[in-house]
Short mmCIF file of C-alpha atoms and ligand atoms in Angstrom, two decimals:
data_model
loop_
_atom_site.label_atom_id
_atom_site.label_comp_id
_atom_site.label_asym_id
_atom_site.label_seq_id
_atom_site.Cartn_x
_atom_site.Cartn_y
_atom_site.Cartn_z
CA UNK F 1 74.40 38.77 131.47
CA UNK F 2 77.23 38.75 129.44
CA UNK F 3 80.03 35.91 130.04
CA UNK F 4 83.01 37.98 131.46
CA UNK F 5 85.39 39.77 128.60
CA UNK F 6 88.54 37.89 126.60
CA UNK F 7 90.90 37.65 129.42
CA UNK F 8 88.96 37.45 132.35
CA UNK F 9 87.48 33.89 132.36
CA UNK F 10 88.22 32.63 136.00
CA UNK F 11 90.76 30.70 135.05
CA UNK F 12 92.50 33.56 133.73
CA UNK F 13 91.88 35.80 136.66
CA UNK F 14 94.49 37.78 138.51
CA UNK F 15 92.71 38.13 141.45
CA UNK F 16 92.08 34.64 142.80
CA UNK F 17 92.62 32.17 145.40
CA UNK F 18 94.77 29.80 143.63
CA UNK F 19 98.03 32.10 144.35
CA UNK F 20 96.61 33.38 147.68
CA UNK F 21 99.30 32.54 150.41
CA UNK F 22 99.24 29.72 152.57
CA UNK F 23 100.51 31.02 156.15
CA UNK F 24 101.27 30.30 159.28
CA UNK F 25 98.51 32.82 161.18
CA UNK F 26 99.16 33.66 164.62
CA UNK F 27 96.53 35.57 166.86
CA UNK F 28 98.85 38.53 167.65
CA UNK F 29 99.30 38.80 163.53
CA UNK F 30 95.71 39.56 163.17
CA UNK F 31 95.87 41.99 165.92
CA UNK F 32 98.41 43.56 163.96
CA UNK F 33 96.14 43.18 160.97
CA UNK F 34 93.55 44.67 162.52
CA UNK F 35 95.52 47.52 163.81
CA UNK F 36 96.76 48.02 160.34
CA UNK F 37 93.82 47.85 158.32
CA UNK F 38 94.86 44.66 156.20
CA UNK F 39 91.41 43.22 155.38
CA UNK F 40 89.66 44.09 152.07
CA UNK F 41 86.31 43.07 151.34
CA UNK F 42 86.02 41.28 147.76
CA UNK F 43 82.75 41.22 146.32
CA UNK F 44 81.31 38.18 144.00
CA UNK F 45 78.53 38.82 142.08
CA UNK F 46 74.81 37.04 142.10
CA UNK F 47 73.01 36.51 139.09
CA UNK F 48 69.39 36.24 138.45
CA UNK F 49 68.56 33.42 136.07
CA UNK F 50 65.32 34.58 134.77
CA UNK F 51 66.44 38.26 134.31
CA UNK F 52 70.12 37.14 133.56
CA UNK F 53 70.85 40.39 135.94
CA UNK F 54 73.44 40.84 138.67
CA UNK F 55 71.08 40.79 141.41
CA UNK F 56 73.49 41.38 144.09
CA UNK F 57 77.13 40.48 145.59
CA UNK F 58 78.59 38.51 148.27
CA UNK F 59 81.02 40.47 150.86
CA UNK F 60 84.12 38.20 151.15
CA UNK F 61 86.65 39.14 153.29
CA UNK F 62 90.57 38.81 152.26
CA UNK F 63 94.12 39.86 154.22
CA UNK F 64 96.33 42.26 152.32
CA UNK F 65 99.67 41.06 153.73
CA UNK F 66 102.29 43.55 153.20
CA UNK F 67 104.72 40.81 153.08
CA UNK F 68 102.89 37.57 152.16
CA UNK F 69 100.15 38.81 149.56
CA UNK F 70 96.27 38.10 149.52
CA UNK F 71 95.54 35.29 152.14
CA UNK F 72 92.25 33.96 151.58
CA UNK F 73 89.67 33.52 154.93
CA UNK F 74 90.52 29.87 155.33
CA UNK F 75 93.47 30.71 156.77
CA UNK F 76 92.26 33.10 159.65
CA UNK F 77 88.55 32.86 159.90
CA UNK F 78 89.18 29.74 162.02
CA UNK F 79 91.67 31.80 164.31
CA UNK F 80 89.90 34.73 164.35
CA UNK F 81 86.56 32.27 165.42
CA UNK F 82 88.81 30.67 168.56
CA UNK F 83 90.20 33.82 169.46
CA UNK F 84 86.93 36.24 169.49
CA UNK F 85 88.85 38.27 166.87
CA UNK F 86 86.36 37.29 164.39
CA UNK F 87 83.86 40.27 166.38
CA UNK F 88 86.24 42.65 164.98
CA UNK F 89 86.92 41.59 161.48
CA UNK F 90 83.21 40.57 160.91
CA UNK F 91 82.31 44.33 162.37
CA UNK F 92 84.71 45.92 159.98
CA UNK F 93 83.57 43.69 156.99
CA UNK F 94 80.01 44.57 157.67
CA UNK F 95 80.76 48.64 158.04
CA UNK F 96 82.83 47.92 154.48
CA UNK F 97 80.26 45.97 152.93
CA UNK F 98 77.09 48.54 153.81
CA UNK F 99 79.36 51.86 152.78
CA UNK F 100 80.06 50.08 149.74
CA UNK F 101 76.59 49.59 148.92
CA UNK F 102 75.52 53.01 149.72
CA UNK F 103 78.61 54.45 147.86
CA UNK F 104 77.47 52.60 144.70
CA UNK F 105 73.77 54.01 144.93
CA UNK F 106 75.53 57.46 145.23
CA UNK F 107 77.39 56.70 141.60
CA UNK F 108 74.08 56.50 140.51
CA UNK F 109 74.40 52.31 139.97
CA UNK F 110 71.60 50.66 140.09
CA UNK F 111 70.95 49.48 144.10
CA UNK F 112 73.19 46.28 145.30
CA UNK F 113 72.10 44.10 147.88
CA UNK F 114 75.39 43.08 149.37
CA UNK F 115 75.34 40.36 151.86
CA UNK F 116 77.39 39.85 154.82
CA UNK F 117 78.47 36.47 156.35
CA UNK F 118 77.74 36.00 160.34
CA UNK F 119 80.39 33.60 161.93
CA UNK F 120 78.68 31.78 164.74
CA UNK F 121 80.74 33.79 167.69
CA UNK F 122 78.99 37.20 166.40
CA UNK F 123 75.62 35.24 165.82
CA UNK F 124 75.92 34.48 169.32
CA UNK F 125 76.89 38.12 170.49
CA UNK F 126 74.74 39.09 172.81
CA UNK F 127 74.63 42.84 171.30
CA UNK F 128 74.34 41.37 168.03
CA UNK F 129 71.15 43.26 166.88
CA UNK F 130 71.87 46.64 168.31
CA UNK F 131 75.73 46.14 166.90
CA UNK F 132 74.35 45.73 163.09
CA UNK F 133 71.68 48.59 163.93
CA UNK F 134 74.22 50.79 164.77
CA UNK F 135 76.47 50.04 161.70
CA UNK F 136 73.15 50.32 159.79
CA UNK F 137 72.37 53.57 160.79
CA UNK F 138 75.97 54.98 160.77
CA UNK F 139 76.60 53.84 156.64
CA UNK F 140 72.45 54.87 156.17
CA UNK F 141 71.96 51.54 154.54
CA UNK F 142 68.52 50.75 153.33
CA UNK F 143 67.56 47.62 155.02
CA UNK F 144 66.45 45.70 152.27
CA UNK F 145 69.50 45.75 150.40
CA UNK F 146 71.45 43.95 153.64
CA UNK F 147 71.53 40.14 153.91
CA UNK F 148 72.95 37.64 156.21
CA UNK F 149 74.13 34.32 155.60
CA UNK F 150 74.06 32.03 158.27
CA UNK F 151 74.94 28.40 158.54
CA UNK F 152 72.94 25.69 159.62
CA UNK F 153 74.83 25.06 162.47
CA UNK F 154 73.72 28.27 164.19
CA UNK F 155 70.85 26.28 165.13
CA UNK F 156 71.58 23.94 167.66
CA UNK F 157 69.85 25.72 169.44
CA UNK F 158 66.66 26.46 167.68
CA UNK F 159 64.20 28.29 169.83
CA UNK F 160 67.37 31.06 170.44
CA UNK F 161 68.15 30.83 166.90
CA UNK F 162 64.72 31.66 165.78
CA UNK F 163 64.76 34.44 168.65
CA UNK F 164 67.69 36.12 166.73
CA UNK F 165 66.45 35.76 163.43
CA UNK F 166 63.48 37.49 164.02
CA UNK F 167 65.05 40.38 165.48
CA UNK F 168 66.90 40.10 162.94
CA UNK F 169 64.07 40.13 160.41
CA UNK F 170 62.81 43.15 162.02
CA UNK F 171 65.53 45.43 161.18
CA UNK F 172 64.38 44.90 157.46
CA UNK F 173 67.46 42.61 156.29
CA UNK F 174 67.40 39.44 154.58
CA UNK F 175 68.38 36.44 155.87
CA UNK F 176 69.77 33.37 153.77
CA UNK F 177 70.56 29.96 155.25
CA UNK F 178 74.64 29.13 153.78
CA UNK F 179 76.24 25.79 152.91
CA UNK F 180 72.81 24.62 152.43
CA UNK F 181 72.52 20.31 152.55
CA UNK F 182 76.08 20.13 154.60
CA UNK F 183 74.71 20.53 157.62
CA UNK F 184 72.07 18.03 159.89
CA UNK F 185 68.81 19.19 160.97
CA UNK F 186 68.12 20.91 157.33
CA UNK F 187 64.73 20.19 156.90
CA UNK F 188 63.58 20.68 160.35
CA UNK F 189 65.75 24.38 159.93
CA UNK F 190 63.66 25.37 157.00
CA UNK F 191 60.51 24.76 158.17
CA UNK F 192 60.71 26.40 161.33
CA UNK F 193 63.46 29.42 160.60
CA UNK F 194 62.43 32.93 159.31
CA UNK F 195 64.70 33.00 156.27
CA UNK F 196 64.57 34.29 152.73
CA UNK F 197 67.01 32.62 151.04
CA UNK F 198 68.92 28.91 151.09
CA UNK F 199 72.15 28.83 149.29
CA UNK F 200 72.98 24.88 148.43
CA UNK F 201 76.50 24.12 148.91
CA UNK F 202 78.95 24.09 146.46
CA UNK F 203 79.62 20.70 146.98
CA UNK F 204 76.92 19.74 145.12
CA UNK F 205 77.68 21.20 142.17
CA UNK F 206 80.79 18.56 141.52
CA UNK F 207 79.62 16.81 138.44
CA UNK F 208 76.16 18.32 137.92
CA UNK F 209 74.65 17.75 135.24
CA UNK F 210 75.98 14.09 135.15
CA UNK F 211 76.17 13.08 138.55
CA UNK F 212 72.94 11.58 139.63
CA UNK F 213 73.24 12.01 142.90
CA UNK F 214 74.55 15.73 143.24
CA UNK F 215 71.50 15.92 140.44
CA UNK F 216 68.45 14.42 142.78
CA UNK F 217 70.15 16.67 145.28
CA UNK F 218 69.86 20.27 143.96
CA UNK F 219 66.90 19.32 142.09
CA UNK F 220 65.31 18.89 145.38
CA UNK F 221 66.82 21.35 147.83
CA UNK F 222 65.43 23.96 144.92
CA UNK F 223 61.60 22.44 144.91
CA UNK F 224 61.35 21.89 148.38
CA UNK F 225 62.62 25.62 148.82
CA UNK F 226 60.27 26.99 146.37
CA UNK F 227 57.26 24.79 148.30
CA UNK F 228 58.62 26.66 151.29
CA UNK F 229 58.66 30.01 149.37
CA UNK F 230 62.08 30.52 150.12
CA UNK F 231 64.75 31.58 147.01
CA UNK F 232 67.34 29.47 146.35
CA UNK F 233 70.88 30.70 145.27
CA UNK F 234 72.95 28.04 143.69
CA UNK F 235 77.04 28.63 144.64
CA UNK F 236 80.12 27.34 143.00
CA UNK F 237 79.18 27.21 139.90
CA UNK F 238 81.72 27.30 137.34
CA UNK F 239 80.17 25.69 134.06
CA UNK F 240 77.63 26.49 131.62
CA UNK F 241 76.04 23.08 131.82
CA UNK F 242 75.32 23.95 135.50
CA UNK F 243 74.13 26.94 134.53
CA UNK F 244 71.90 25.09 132.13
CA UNK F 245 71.03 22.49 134.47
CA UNK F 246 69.98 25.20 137.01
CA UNK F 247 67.98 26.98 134.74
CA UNK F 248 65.62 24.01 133.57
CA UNK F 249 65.00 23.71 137.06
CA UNK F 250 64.29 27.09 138.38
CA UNK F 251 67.32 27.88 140.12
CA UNK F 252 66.48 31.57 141.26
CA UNK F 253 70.35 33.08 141.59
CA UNK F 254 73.65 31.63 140.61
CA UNK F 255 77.28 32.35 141.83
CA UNK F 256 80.61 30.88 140.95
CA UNK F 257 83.65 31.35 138.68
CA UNK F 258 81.66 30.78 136.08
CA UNK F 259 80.63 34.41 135.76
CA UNK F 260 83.02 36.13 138.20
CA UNK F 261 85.27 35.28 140.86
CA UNK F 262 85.42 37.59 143.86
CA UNK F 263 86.65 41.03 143.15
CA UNK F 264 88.00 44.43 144.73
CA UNK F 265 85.23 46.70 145.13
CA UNK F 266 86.65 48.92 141.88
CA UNK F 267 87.06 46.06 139.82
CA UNK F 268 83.15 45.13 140.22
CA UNK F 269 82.13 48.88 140.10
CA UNK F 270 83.82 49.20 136.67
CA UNK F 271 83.18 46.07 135.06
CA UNK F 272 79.11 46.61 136.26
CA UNK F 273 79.79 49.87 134.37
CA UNK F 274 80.53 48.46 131.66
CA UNK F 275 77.76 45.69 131.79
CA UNK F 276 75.07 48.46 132.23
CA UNK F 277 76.48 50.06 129.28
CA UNK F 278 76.70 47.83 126.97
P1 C2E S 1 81.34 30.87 151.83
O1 C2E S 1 80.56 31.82 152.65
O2 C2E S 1 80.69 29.58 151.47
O3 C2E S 1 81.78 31.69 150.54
C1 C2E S 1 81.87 31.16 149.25
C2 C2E S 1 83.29 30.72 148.94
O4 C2E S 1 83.28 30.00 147.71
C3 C2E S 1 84.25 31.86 148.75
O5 C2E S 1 85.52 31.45 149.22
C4 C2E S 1 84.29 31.99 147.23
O6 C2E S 1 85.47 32.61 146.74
C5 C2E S 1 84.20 30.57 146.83
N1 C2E S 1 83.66 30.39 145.49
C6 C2E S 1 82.86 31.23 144.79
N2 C2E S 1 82.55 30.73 143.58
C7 C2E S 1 83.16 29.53 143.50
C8 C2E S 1 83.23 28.52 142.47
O7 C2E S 1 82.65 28.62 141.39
N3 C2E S 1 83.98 27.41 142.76
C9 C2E S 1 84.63 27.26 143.96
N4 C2E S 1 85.34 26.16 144.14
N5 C2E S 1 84.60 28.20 144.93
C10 C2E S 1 83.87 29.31 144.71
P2 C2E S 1 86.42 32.40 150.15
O8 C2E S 1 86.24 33.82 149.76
O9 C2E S 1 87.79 31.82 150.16
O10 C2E S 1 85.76 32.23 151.57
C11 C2E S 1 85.78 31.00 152.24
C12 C2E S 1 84.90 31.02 153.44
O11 C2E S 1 85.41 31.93 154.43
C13 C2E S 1 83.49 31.52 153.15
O12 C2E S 1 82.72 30.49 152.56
C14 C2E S 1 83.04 31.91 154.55
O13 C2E S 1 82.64 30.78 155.27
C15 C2E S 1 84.33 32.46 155.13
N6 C2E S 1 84.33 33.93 155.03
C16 C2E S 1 84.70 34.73 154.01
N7 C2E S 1 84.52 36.02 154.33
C17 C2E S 1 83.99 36.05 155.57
C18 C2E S 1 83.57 37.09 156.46
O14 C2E S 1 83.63 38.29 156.16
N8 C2E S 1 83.07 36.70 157.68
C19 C2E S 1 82.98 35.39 158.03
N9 C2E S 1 82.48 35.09 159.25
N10 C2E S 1 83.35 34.39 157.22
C20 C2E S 1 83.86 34.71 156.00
CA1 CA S 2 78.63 32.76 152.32
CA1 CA S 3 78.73 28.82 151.07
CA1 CA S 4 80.71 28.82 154.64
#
């Protein structure tokens, strides 16, 4: 894939994080918010090493304040978590996310997976499956192009966790373990999980290729993955000797700034456009 056009190198970007506001959230705010109809869904992009393709996007939820601009999901994910708001939000981001994906099949783009992140409250949901089955059928998704990311923490309690997932796997969707290496029991989570996917955190991307550490980390999070046939997706990734140093050592799918920070959904559709064109 080509590196993103004169102006629009991450740093330059006018859609990012670094201005986002820094607010005071209050639960009856995101009420409001809700009510209102202030979330947007961003969407970053996931490239394929080998095939240097976009090989999907990552749904990333954002609140439009009227008053205080873009304030990133730092800010009121926690809330929204405490408060049980987050059933809400995460429903609506899901709904976005799949009629996004379907829209872009119908512009005749090439098919997206998009996935979706589950917060622990709505992994916990007890009408979690029929919930996403329901948005599933309503946006006429196809299955495979839907994935979850989970984090490792969902599975303190393993034998439920597995329970879920495999419902889960059942619908069709993929599944992809988040923050990958932050967490405790990760090994033990592999092995016994059904997942697709484990995305190592971006933490461990600080300093790769020349920290030795961060380097025996990834290089091992990706072999033991591929000895577990899972993919790996490598996040944060903002420079080309990551890229580099992901490549040598099979990294299946990148994201970071490094190719494109998170974007409105017209902003991706055009510059895709434009890729596929070129
Ligand atoms: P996450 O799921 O780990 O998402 C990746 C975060 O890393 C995003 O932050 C993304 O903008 C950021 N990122 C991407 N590339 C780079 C890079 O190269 N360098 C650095 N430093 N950061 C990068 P964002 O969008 O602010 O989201 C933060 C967290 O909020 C997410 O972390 C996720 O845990 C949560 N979140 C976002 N949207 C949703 C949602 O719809 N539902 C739920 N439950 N959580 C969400
Ligand atoms: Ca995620
Ligand atoms: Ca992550
Ligand atoms: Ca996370």
């Amino acid at each position: 894939i080509k590196k993103q056009g004169k102006n629009n190198y991450g740093i330059y970007s006018t859609y990012e994080d670094d201005n986002m506001a820094n607010p005071i959230v209050l639960e009856n705010d995101l009420r409001k918010a809700l009510e209102r109809n202030e979330f947007v869904v961003y969407y970053q992009p996931k490239i394929d090493v080998e095939r240097e393709m976009i090989s999907g996007v990552e749904a990333l939820v954002r609140w439009e304040h009227p008053k205080k601009g873009l304030i990133t999901p730092i800010h009121f994910i926690p809330l929204a978590e405490e408060t049980g708001l987050i059933l809400q939000i995460g429903e609506y981001v899901l709904r976005q996310a799949c009629q996004q994906c379907v829209q872009w099949q119908r512009l005749g783009l090439p098919p997206i997976p998009v996935s979706v992140n589950l917060s622990i409250g709505q992994f916990m949901q007890s009408n979690l499956i029929s919930n996403i089955q329901r948005i599933m059928n309503e946006t006429g998704i196809q299955p495979e192009l839907l994935e979850f990311e989970i984090t490792e923490s969902m599975s303190m309690n393993l034998e439920r966790s597995i329970e879920i997932l495999s419902e889960l796997q059942k619908l069709g969707v993929h599944i992809s373990v988040d923050d990958f290496g932050t967490g405790y029991s990760s090994l033990n989570y592999l092995r016994q999980l059904p997942i697709d996917t484990v995305k190592i955190d971006k933490s461990f991307m600080k300093g790769i290729p020349n920290d030795r550490n961060n380097e025996a980390i990834v290089a091992t999070i990706i072999n033991m993955a591929h000895n577990l046939n899972l993919t790996v997706t490598a996040e944060g990734v903002e420079t080309f000797d990551q890229v580099q140093y992901l490549r040598k050592h099979n990294c299946d799918n990148i994201q970071g700034f490094y190719f494109r920070r998170p974007l409105p959904a017209e902003v991706f559709e055009q510059e895709f456009q434009h890729i596929l064109n070129d």
